[in-house]
XYZ file of C-alpha atoms in Angstrom:
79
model
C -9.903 8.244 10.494
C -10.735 5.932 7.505
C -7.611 3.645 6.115
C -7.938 3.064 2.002
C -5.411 0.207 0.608
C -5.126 0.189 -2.750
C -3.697 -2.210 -5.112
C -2.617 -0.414 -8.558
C -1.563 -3.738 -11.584
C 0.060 -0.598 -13.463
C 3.263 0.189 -11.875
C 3.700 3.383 -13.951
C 0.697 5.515 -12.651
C 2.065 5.059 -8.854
C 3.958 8.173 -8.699
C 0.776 10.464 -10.427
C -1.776 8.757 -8.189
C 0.381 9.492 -4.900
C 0.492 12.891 -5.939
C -3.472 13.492 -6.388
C -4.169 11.821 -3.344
C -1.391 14.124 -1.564
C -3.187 17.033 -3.076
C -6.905 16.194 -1.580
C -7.172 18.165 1.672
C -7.198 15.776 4.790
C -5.469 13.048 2.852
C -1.981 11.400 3.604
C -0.309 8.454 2.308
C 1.154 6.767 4.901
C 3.139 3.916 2.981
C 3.773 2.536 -0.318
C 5.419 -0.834 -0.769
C 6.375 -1.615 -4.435
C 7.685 -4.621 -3.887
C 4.553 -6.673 -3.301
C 3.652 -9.925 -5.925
C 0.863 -10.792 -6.846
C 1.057 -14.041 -5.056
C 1.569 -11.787 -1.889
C -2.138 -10.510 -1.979
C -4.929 -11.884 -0.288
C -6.694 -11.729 -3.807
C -9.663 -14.180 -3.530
C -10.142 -16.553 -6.720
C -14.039 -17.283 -7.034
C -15.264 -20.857 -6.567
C -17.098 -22.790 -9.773
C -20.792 -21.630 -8.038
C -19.835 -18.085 -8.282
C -18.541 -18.634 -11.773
C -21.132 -20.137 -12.715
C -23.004 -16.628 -11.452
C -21.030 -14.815 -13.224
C -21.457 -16.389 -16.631
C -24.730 -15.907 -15.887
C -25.125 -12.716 -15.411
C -22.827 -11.596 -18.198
C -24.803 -13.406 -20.592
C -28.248 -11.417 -19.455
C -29.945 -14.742 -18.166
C -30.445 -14.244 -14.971
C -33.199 -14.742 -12.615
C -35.093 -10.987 -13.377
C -36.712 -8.739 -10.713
C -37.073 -9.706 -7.369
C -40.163 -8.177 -5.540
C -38.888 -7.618 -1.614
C -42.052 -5.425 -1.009
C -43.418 -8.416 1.327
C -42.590 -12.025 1.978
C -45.871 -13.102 -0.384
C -44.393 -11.103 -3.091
C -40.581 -12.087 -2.665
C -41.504 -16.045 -2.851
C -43.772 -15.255 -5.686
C -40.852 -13.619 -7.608
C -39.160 -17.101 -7.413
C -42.017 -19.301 -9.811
């Protein structure tokens, strides 16, 4: 057996998405707690090198292709 745990921001769509998981064959929902803040998550805030990253990325300027075909061609994808 495989355990899902799902956090849903939009309180509203709850009820539907309990009821389409109900209705896939082999699925059961074994508890839903409403009540849990945000602050009660173990939600992980990224640190200013990942933001950095991120930025990066988003803005398309990234570091490009990166051969792993052999260790020659993997440190040459780095110059």
């Amino acid at each position: 057996m495989t355990t899902l745990t799902l956090q849903v921001e939009n309180p509203s769509i709850l009820a539907h998405l309990k009821v389409v998981l109900k209705s896939i064959k082999g699925v059961k929902v074994l508890s839903s707690n409403n009540s849990l803040t945000p602050e009660d998550t173990c939600e992980e805030i990224p640190n200013a090198m990942t933001l950095a990253a991120m930025k990066e990325a988003e803005s398309g300027n990234d570091a490009g292709v990166v051969s792993t075909d052999s260790l020659e061609s993997f440190m040459a994808s780095f110059e």
